[in-house]
Amino acid sequence: MMEKKGVFSRKWIVRAGKTLGMFAAMMLLAVVFDRLRLRQENTLMVFLTGILVIVVETGSYLCGFVTSVLCVGVFNYFFVEPYYTFYISDINNVISLAIFFIVSIFAGMIASRLQQQIYLTSQLEKTKAEIEKEKTRSMLLRSISHDLRSPLTGIAGSSSFLAENYDTIPREDAVALLGDMEKDANSLIRMVENLLNMTRIQDGRLVIRKKREVLDDLVSDAVSRAVKKGSTHKVVLTPDSGILLVPVDGQLMTQVFVNLLDNAVKYTPGGTTITVRTILSEDGRSAVITVADNGPGIPPGSIDHVFENYITGAGSDRGRGLGLGLPICRTIMEAHGGTISVHNAPEGGAVFTLTLPLSDADTEGAAGAQLKSRGGIPV
């Protein structure tokens, strides 16, 4: 109880200090106006403006009311004949002071209500943001539980079957089961990496450590991680004729390529060809990467939303429930000053196009502009 009283007292001490400081400034300006022999109406406007500023700055109507009373007394005592007395000989001055007092009271009330309205609006926005954040968290938890269950169930089932039939199971079947376990484990690893990156992005803790990397080496590394031996999908790499060096965080950029390749594998049937092409842009300032497949493509109703959280392929069990891969790709690309887009090829299949600046100056400028246009994602 004592602590609350102390906080209350400090708050009002601060308000009183602000009020006295601004009242002193009003008095100083009023004296200047009087020395310059300006009309009394100008001095009254100084006091009225000061009252409004005090109400806004202190957030207290009481401070504004007390200041109004003080202004009436001070104006009458120092600036109205006869000076240095509260006696008023001219009825016009009485009317002017009465009007000033009434106007200052109403102006203070309006300013105070506006302050309260602004505060309530900000609190409402915070409440809405918290509700939206809670909905997002609940959706994320539901998606995570679904995504984790499938590979974990596969790993648990395969390992249990191997343990129970270790002496009798044929070697070929054992190798196939181990391959399935490895595939599910790699899927879990990619899922955890995406979750960690998304958490860092939302908390503003995603750190970009750039150094010049060979673009084709990053793509090859991503292919080896996303598409394992024995996969029915075929990956075709078409590198640029020259060596493309890009200033990137190699780990994060590899994660972008892994997410795109993993997305292509999950949403296309077996036997689909995935083509990854790297070229130099026409102006020579950027590297352009395309990841294309000849699968069914993206449904027209989803193509404008594929980079939003929790968007997965409609009607596909293989899509699972967590759509973090592509939103993370977009954020990482924009943090590097690059771009990412997608369209369906006329002959069928989805085509993801990425651009990466080749110089650090272009990277920083483009990244700042893009992040600012999206409200600012701390990186």
Tab-separated table of C-alpha atoms in Angstrom:
chain	number	residue	atom	x	y	z
A	1	MET	CA	0.000	0.000	0.000
A	2	MET	CA	2.833	2.360	0.915
A	3	GLU	CA	4.545	1.578	-2.388
A	4	LYS	CA	1.459	2.558	-4.399
A	5	LYS	CA	1.196	5.786	-2.409
A	6	GLY	CA	4.857	6.566	-3.144
A	7	VAL	CA	4.364	6.038	-6.867
A	8	PHE	CA	1.255	8.233	-6.748
A	9	SER	CA	3.161	11.002	-4.966
A	10	ARG	CA	6.052	10.891	-7.423
A	11	LYS	CA	3.638	11.099	-10.327
A	12	TRP	CA	1.989	14.217	-8.962
A	13	ILE	CA	5.337	15.785	-8.081
A	14	VAL	CA	6.343	15.373	-11.719
A	15	ARG	CA	3.047	16.860	-12.872
A	16	ALA	CA	3.426	19.801	-10.478
A	17	GLY	CA	6.957	20.405	-11.704
A	18	LYS	CA	5.837	20.445	-15.333
A	19	THR	CA	2.949	22.765	-14.494
A	20	LEU	CA	5.145	25.245	-12.622
A	21	GLY	CA	7.795	25.194	-15.336
A	22	MET	CA	5.325	25.895	-18.120
A	23	PHE	CA	3.517	28.497	-16.008
A	24	ALA	CA	6.830	30.301	-15.500
A	25	ALA	CA	7.419	30.226	-19.272
A	26	MET	CA	3.936	31.664	-19.843
A	27	MET	CA	4.625	34.470	-17.376
A	28	LEU	CA	7.926	35.305	-19.022
A	29	LEU	CA	6.305	35.496	-22.457
A	30	ALA	CA	3.443	37.570	-21.079
A	31	VAL	CA	5.903	40.073	-19.561
A	32	VAL	CA	7.672	40.327	-22.912
A	33	PHE	CA	4.354	41.010	-24.652
A	34	ASP	CA	3.540	43.679	-22.026
A	35	ARG	CA	6.924	45.374	-22.494
A	36	LEU	CA	6.335	45.418	-26.233
A	37	ARG	CA	2.941	47.032	-25.519
A	38	LEU	CA	1.040	44.374	-27.432
A	39	ARG	CA	-2.704	44.111	-27.004
A	40	GLN	CA	-3.989	42.310	-23.903
A	41	GLU	CA	-5.784	39.775	-26.093
A	42	ASN	CA	-2.371	38.450	-27.181
A	43	THR	CA	-1.359	37.932	-23.556
A	44	LEU	CA	-4.604	36.057	-22.899
A	45	MET	CA	-3.895	33.816	-25.900
A	46	VAL	CA	-0.477	33.025	-24.416
A	47	PHE	CA	-2.131	31.922	-21.179
A	48	LEU	CA	-4.801	29.910	-23.024
A	49	THR	CA	-2.210	28.124	-25.160
A	50	GLY	CA	-0.153	27.393	-22.053
A	51	ILE	CA	-3.166	25.851	-20.295
A	52	LEU	CA	-3.755	23.512	-23.249
A	53	VAL	CA	-0.075	22.507	-23.282
A	54	ILE	CA	-0.161	21.816	-19.531
A	55	VAL	CA	-3.242	19.576	-19.839
A	56	VAL	CA	-1.672	17.654	-22.716
A	57	GLU	CA	1.761	17.292	-21.104
A	58	THR	CA	0.557	16.369	-17.611
A	59	GLY	CA	-2.514	14.399	-18.676
A	60	SER	CA	-4.372	16.006	-15.782
A	61	TYR	CA	-7.447	18.220	-16.031
A	62	LEU	CA	-6.866	19.308	-12.423
A	63	CYS	CA	-3.520	20.870	-13.364
A	64	GLY	CA	-5.236	22.723	-16.196
A	65	PHE	CA	-8.021	23.966	-13.908
A	66	VAL	CA	-5.592	25.242	-11.256
A	67	THR	CA	-3.536	26.944	-13.962
A	68	SER	CA	-6.673	28.625	-15.331
A	69	VAL	CA	-7.453	30.098	-11.908
A	70	LEU	CA	-3.848	31.261	-11.508
A	71	CYS	CA	-3.834	32.829	-14.976
A	72	VAL	CA	-6.979	34.823	-14.251
A	73	GLY	CA	-5.511	36.115	-10.979
A	74	VAL	CA	-2.073	36.868	-12.417
A	75	PHE	CA	-3.483	38.623	-15.481
A	76	ASN	CA	-5.764	40.750	-13.328
A	77	TYR	CA	-2.992	41.611	-10.836
A	78	PHE	CA	-0.123	42.386	-13.221
A	79	PHE	CA	-1.605	43.322	-16.595
A	80	VAL	CA	-4.943	45.066	-15.945
A	81	GLU	CA	-5.303	48.600	-14.614
A	82	PRO	CA	-5.180	49.409	-11.792
A	83	TYR	CA	-1.992	47.342	-11.504
A	84	TYR	CA	-0.951	45.243	-8.494
A	85	THR	CA	-4.459	44.905	-7.159
A	86	PHE	CA	-7.329	42.525	-7.781
A	87	TYR	CA	-9.761	45.391	-8.147
A	88	ILE	CA	-11.160	45.791	-11.691
A	89	SER	CA	-12.450	49.214	-12.625
A	90	ASP	CA	-13.435	48.529	-16.249
A	91	ILE	CA	-16.436	46.265	-16.847
A	92	ASN	CA	-14.943	45.218	-20.203
A	93	ASN	CA	-11.993	43.677	-18.404
A	94	VAL	CA	-14.374	41.764	-16.152
A	95	ILE	CA	-16.155	40.343	-19.180
A	96	SER	CA	-12.845	39.506	-20.910
A	97	LEU	CA	-11.530	37.658	-17.838
A	98	ALA	CA	-14.822	35.796	-17.391
A	99	ILE	CA	-14.834	34.684	-21.030
A	100	PHE	CA	-11.160	33.711	-20.790
A	101	PHE	CA	-11.808	31.620	-17.672
A	102	ILE	CA	-14.796	29.816	-19.217
A	103	VAL	CA	-12.956	29.163	-22.500
A	104	SER	CA	-9.865	27.905	-20.671
A	105	ILE	CA	-11.992	25.518	-18.567
A	106	PHE	CA	-13.755	24.076	-21.606
A	107	ALA	CA	-10.531	23.906	-23.619
A	108	GLY	CA	-8.865	22.046	-20.770
A	109	MET	CA	-11.789	19.612	-20.556
A	110	ILE	CA	-11.647	18.923	-24.297
A	111	ALA	CA	-7.879	18.435	-24.232
A	112	SER	CA	-8.179	16.100	-21.225
A	113	ARG	CA	-10.861	14.010	-22.916
A	114	LEU	CA	-8.788	13.799	-26.072
A	115	GLN	CA	-5.860	12.564	-23.978
A	116	GLN	CA	-8.074	9.920	-22.387
A	117	GLN	CA	-9.408	8.891	-25.781
A	118	ILE	CA	-5.889	8.536	-27.157
A	119	TYR	CA	-4.885	6.446	-24.144
A	120	LEU	CA	-7.940	4.191	-24.424
A	121	THR	CA	-7.320	3.758	-28.152
A	122	SER	CA	-3.704	2.762	-27.545
A	123	GLN	CA	-4.776	0.292	-24.853
A	124	LEU	CA	-7.362	-1.165	-27.220
A	125	GLU	CA	-4.722	-1.597	-29.919
A	126	LYS	CA	-2.427	-3.313	-27.430
A	127	THR	CA	-5.244	-5.625	-26.377
A	128	LYS	CA	-6.014	-6.491	-29.989
A	129	ALA	CA	-2.324	-7.156	-30.631
A	130	GLU	CA	-2.145	-9.447	-27.593
A	131	ILE	CA	-5.251	-11.333	-28.712
A	132	GLU	CA	-3.834	-11.732	-32.214
A	133	LYS	CA	-0.516	-12.858	-30.769
A	134	GLU	CA	-2.276	-15.430	-28.606
A	135	LYS	CA	-4.236	-16.726	-31.596
A	136	THR	CA	-1.002	-17.027	-33.562
A	137	ARG	CA	0.666	-18.863	-30.681
A	138	SER	CA	-2.256	-21.296	-30.382
A	139	MET	CA	-2.241	-21.928	-34.134
A	140	LEU	CA	1.513	-22.467	-34.047
A	141	LEU	CA	1.248	-24.967	-31.177
A	142	ARG	CA	-1.470	-26.923	-32.968
A	143	SER	CA	0.597	-26.987	-36.139
A	144	ILE	CA	3.751	-28.030	-34.292
A	145	SER	CA	1.978	-30.917	-32.564
A	146	HIS	CA	0.730	-32.161	-35.933
A	147	ASP	CA	4.098	-31.756	-37.640
A	148	LEU	CA	6.109	-33.401	-34.902
A	149	ARG	CA	3.754	-36.326	-34.500
A	150	SER	CA	4.131	-37.683	-38.034
A	151	PRO	CA	7.949	-38.062	-38.229
A	152	LEU	CA	8.220	-39.064	-34.586
A	153	THR	CA	5.610	-41.769	-35.079
A	154	GLY	CA	7.514	-43.016	-38.117
A	155	ILE	CA	10.826	-43.075	-36.254
A	156	ALA	CA	9.289	-44.770	-33.215
A	157	GLY	CA	7.505	-47.396	-35.337
A	158	SER	CA	10.530	-48.210	-37.484
A	159	SER	CA	12.943	-48.392	-34.543
A	160	SER	CA	10.532	-50.560	-32.548
A	161	PHE	CA	10.087	-52.937	-35.491
A	162	LEU	CA	13.861	-53.176	-35.990
A	163	ALA	CA	14.430	-53.873	-32.291
A	164	GLU	CA	11.806	-56.607	-32.147
A	165	ASN	CA	12.828	-58.308	-35.424
A	166	TYR	CA	16.559	-57.612	-35.467
A	167	ASP	CA	17.564	-61.267	-35.985
A	168	THR	CA	14.951	-62.134	-38.606
A	169	ILE	CA	14.418	-59.046	-40.748
A	170	PRO	CA	16.148	-59.117	-44.180
A	171	ARG	CA	19.026	-56.685	-44.645
A	172	GLU	CA	17.278	-54.883	-47.511
A	173	ASP	CA	14.198	-54.212	-45.373
A	174	ALA	CA	16.340	-53.034	-42.480
A	175	VAL	CA	18.204	-50.597	-44.751
A	176	ALA	CA	14.890	-49.292	-46.112
A	177	LEU	CA	13.544	-48.733	-42.600
A	178	LEU	CA	16.754	-46.964	-41.564
A	179	GLY	CA	16.454	-44.779	-44.658
A	180	ASP	CA	12.888	-43.834	-43.664
A	181	MET	CA	14.075	-43.034	-40.152
A	182	GLU	CA	16.839	-40.830	-41.548
A	183	LYS	CA	14.327	-39.029	-43.777
A	184	ASP	CA	11.994	-38.359	-40.830
A	185	ALA	CA	14.905	-37.233	-38.648
A	186	ASN	CA	16.100	-34.790	-41.325
A	187	SER	CA	12.549	-33.505	-41.618
A	188	LEU	CA	12.531	-32.855	-37.870
A	189	ILE	CA	15.893	-31.079	-38.076
A	190	ARG	CA	14.631	-28.735	-40.816
A	191	MET	CA	11.455	-28.109	-38.858
A	192	VAL	CA	13.398	-27.203	-35.718
A	193	GLU	CA	15.711	-24.916	-37.714
A	194	ASN	CA	12.696	-23.113	-39.169
A	195	LEU	CA	11.103	-22.759	-35.739
A	196	LEU	CA	14.305	-21.375	-34.246
A	197	ASN	CA	14.706	-18.887	-37.089
A	198	MET	CA	11.073	-17.787	-36.843
A	199	THR	CA	11.462	-17.297	-33.079
A	200	ARG	CA	14.579	-15.190	-33.632
A	201	ILE	CA	12.788	-13.154	-36.295
A	202	GLN	CA	9.784	-12.438	-34.056
A	203	ASP	CA	12.047	-11.535	-31.125
A	204	GLY	CA	14.321	-9.382	-33.282
A	205	ARG	CA	17.318	-11.636	-32.589
A	206	LEU	CA	18.061	-12.924	-36.082
A	207	VAL	CA	21.699	-11.994	-36.675
A	208	ILE	CA	23.009	-11.734	-40.235
A	209	ARG	CA	26.721	-12.596	-40.507
A	210	LYS	CA	27.670	-11.864	-44.100
A	211	LYS	CA	30.697	-12.948	-46.008
A	212	ARG	CA	31.252	-13.605	-49.701
A	213	GLU	CA	30.075	-17.087	-50.645
A	214	VAL	CA	30.091	-19.017	-53.897
A	215	LEU	CA	26.406	-19.178	-54.803
A	216	ASP	CA	26.578	-22.537	-56.587
A	217	ASP	CA	28.250	-24.131	-53.540
A	218	LEU	CA	25.355	-23.005	-51.340
A	219	VAL	CA	22.851	-24.447	-53.815
A	220	SER	CA	24.711	-27.768	-54.033
A	221	ASP	CA	24.845	-28.024	-50.250
A	222	ALA	CA	21.120	-27.374	-50.029
A	223	VAL	CA	20.376	-30.040	-52.644
A	224	SER	CA	22.403	-32.643	-50.736
A	225	ARG	CA	20.489	-31.823	-47.539
A	226	ALA	CA	16.975	-31.576	-48.981
A	227	VAL	CA	17.003	-34.354	-51.596
A	228	LYS	CA	18.507	-37.606	-50.343
A	229	LYS	CA	19.758	-40.556	-52.375
A	230	GLY	CA	16.957	-42.847	-53.411
A	231	SER	CA	14.504	-40.000	-53.808
A	232	THR	CA	12.150	-40.353	-56.768
A	233	HIS	CA	12.530	-36.634	-57.499
A	234	LYS	CA	15.155	-35.543	-59.991
A	235	VAL	CA	17.131	-32.351	-59.366
A	236	VAL	CA	18.832	-30.588	-62.267
A	237	LEU	CA	21.406	-27.884	-61.489
A	238	THR	CA	22.072	-25.264	-64.158
A	239	PRO	CA	24.827	-22.964	-62.847
A	240	ASP	CA	25.942	-19.704	-64.391
A	241	SER	CA	28.929	-19.818	-66.740
A	242	GLY	CA	30.950	-17.748	-64.249
A	243	ILE	CA	31.459	-17.874	-60.492
A	244	LEU	CA	28.876	-15.785	-58.631
A	245	LEU	CA	30.102	-14.425	-55.276
A	246	VAL	CA	27.315	-13.074	-53.072
A	247	PRO	CA	27.607	-11.297	-49.665
A	248	VAL	CA	25.310	-13.486	-47.557
A	249	ASP	CA	25.018	-15.413	-44.332
A	250	GLY	CA	25.823	-18.835	-45.747
A	251	GLN	CA	23.861	-20.801	-43.155
A	252	LEU	CA	20.697	-18.745	-43.518
A	253	MET	CA	20.863	-18.636	-47.311
A	254	THR	CA	21.350	-22.414	-47.449
A	255	GLN	CA	18.254	-22.700	-45.264
A	256	VAL	CA	16.324	-20.677	-47.877
A	257	PHE	CA	17.319	-23.084	-50.655
A	258	VAL	CA	16.603	-26.117	-48.445
A	259	ASN	CA	13.112	-24.791	-47.660
A	260	LEU	CA	12.352	-24.207	-51.341
A	261	LEU	CA	13.610	-27.645	-52.389
A	262	ASP	CA	11.824	-29.333	-49.501
A	263	ASN	CA	8.656	-27.476	-50.491
A	264	ALA	CA	9.022	-28.709	-54.088
A	265	VAL	CA	9.553	-32.306	-52.939
A	266	LYS	CA	6.572	-32.283	-50.565
A	267	TYR	CA	4.076	-30.762	-52.974
A	268	THR	CA	4.924	-32.606	-56.180
A	269	PRO	CA	4.458	-36.296	-57.031
A	270	GLY	CA	7.334	-38.748	-57.397
A	271	GLY	CA	9.252	-38.480	-60.637
A	272	THR	CA	8.958	-34.685	-60.755
A	273	THR	CA	11.984	-32.794	-62.062
A	274	ILE	CA	13.188	-29.843	-59.992
A	275	THR	CA	15.419	-27.396	-61.858
A	276	VAL	CA	17.662	-24.935	-60.010
A	277	ARG	CA	19.218	-22.235	-62.210
A	278	THR	CA	21.647	-19.475	-61.196
A	279	ILE	CA	22.421	-16.598	-63.559
A	280	LEU	CA	23.723	-13.043	-63.506
A	281	SER	CA	21.064	-10.355	-63.910
A	282	GLU	CA	21.018	-8.215	-67.048
A	283	ASP	CA	22.381	-5.159	-65.214
A	284	GLY	CA	25.162	-7.239	-63.666
A	285	ARG	CA	24.318	-6.117	-60.122
A	286	SER	CA	22.397	-9.142	-58.869
A	287	ALA	CA	22.379	-12.909	-58.918
A	288	VAL	CA	19.102	-14.510	-59.978
A	289	ILE	CA	18.132	-17.965	-58.730
A	290	THR	CA	15.098	-19.907	-59.955
A	291	VAL	CA	13.721	-23.087	-58.399
A	292	ALA	CA	11.188	-24.632	-60.770
A	293	ASP	CA	9.341	-27.932	-60.934
A	294	ASN	CA	7.032	-29.543	-63.468
A	295	GLY	CA	4.447	-30.595	-60.900
A	296	PRO	CA	0.820	-29.449	-60.566
A	297	GLY	CA	1.769	-25.899	-59.532
A	298	ILE	CA	0.177	-23.736	-56.852
A	299	PRO	CA	-3.632	-23.349	-56.673
A	300	PRO	CA	-4.648	-19.904	-58.014
A	301	GLY	CA	-6.335	-19.012	-54.738
A	302	SER	CA	-3.171	-19.675	-52.730
A	303	ILE	CA	-0.436	-18.179	-54.897
A	304	ASP	CA	-0.832	-14.683	-53.371
A	305	HIS	CA	-0.564	-16.063	-49.835
A	306	VAL	CA	2.217	-18.655	-49.987
A	307	PHE	CA	4.626	-16.370	-48.091
A	308	GLU	CA	2.223	-15.932	-45.191
A	309	ASN	CA	2.539	-17.974	-42.009
A	310	TYR	CA	0.697	-21.282	-41.741
A	311	ILE	CA	-0.248	-21.468	-45.412
A	312	THR	CA	0.186	-25.009	-46.745
A	313	GLY	CA	-0.947	-26.838	-49.825
A	314	ALA	CA	-4.673	-27.254	-49.875
A	315	GLY	CA	-5.906	-30.794	-49.634
A	316	SER	CA	-2.469	-32.317	-49.233
A	317	ASP	CA	-1.628	-34.524	-46.291
A	318	ARG	CA	2.017	-34.325	-47.171
A	319	GLY	CA	1.884	-30.597	-46.660
A	320	ARG	CA	1.430	-31.270	-42.946
A	321	GLY	CA	0.319	-28.333	-40.816
A	322	LEU	CA	3.159	-25.835	-40.381
A	323	GLY	CA	3.753	-23.295	-43.139
A	324	LEU	CA	6.871	-21.564	-41.833
A	325	GLY	CA	9.368	-22.409	-44.590
A	326	LEU	CA	8.315	-19.870	-47.205
A	327	PRO	CA	7.666	-16.951	-44.784
A	328	ILE	CA	11.165	-17.518	-43.386
A	329	CYS	CA	12.546	-17.524	-46.940
A	330	ARG	CA	10.944	-14.142	-47.588
A	331	THR	CA	12.252	-12.603	-44.357
A	332	ILE	CA	15.798	-13.898	-44.874
A	333	MET	CA	15.850	-12.704	-48.483
A	334	GLU	CA	14.623	-9.237	-47.542
A	335	ALA	CA	17.170	-9.069	-44.695
A	336	HIS	CA	19.836	-9.604	-47.371
A	337	GLY	CA	18.351	-6.896	-49.594
A	338	GLY	CA	17.015	-9.498	-52.014
A	339	THR	CA	13.588	-10.467	-53.293
A	340	ILE	CA	11.572	-13.641	-53.686
A	341	SER	CA	8.475	-14.234	-55.801
A	342	VAL	CA	6.530	-17.137	-57.252
A	343	HIS	CA	4.378	-17.829	-60.302
A	344	ASN	CA	3.002	-20.825	-62.138
A	345	ALA	CA	4.723	-21.709	-65.391
A	346	PRO	CA	2.469	-21.869	-68.485
A	347	GLU	CA	3.523	-25.486	-69.114
A	348	GLY	CA	2.802	-26.389	-65.473
A	349	GLY	CA	4.653	-26.303	-62.196
A	350	ALA	CA	5.687	-23.588	-59.741
A	351	VAL	CA	8.634	-21.260	-60.327
A	352	PHE	CA	10.265	-19.441	-57.400
A	353	THR	CA	12.520	-16.542	-58.405
A	354	LEU	CA	15.090	-15.061	-56.035
A	355	THR	CA	17.433	-12.101	-56.502
A	356	LEU	CA	20.521	-11.317	-54.407
A	357	PRO	CA	22.606	-8.126	-54.724
A	358	LEU	CA	26.275	-8.745	-55.481
A	359	SER	CA	27.545	-5.765	-53.437
A	360	ASP	CA	27.188	-4.963	-49.754
A	361	ALA	CA	26.002	-1.396	-50.487
A	362	ASP	CA	23.083	-2.636	-52.575
A	363	THR	CA	22.315	-5.239	-49.938
A	364	GLU	CA	22.073	-2.769	-47.051
A	365	GLY	CA	20.065	-0.171	-48.969
A	366	ALA	CA	17.528	-2.618	-50.361
A	367	ALA	CA	17.174	-4.428	-47.046
A	368	GLY	CA	16.426	-1.206	-45.178
A	369	ALA	CA	13.834	-0.067	-47.718
A	370	GLN	CA	12.051	-3.419	-47.842
A	371	LEU	CA	11.975	-3.955	-44.087
A	372	LYS	CA	10.718	-0.385	-43.578
A	373	SER	CA	7.919	-0.935	-46.088
A	374	ARG	CA	6.790	-3.985	-44.135
A	375	GLY	CA	6.712	-2.203	-40.831
A	376	GLY	CA	10.279	-2.981	-39.810
A	377	ILE	CA	11.370	-6.498	-38.919
A	378	PRO	CA	14.308	-6.257	-36.539
A	379	VAL	CA	17.238	-8.297	-37.782
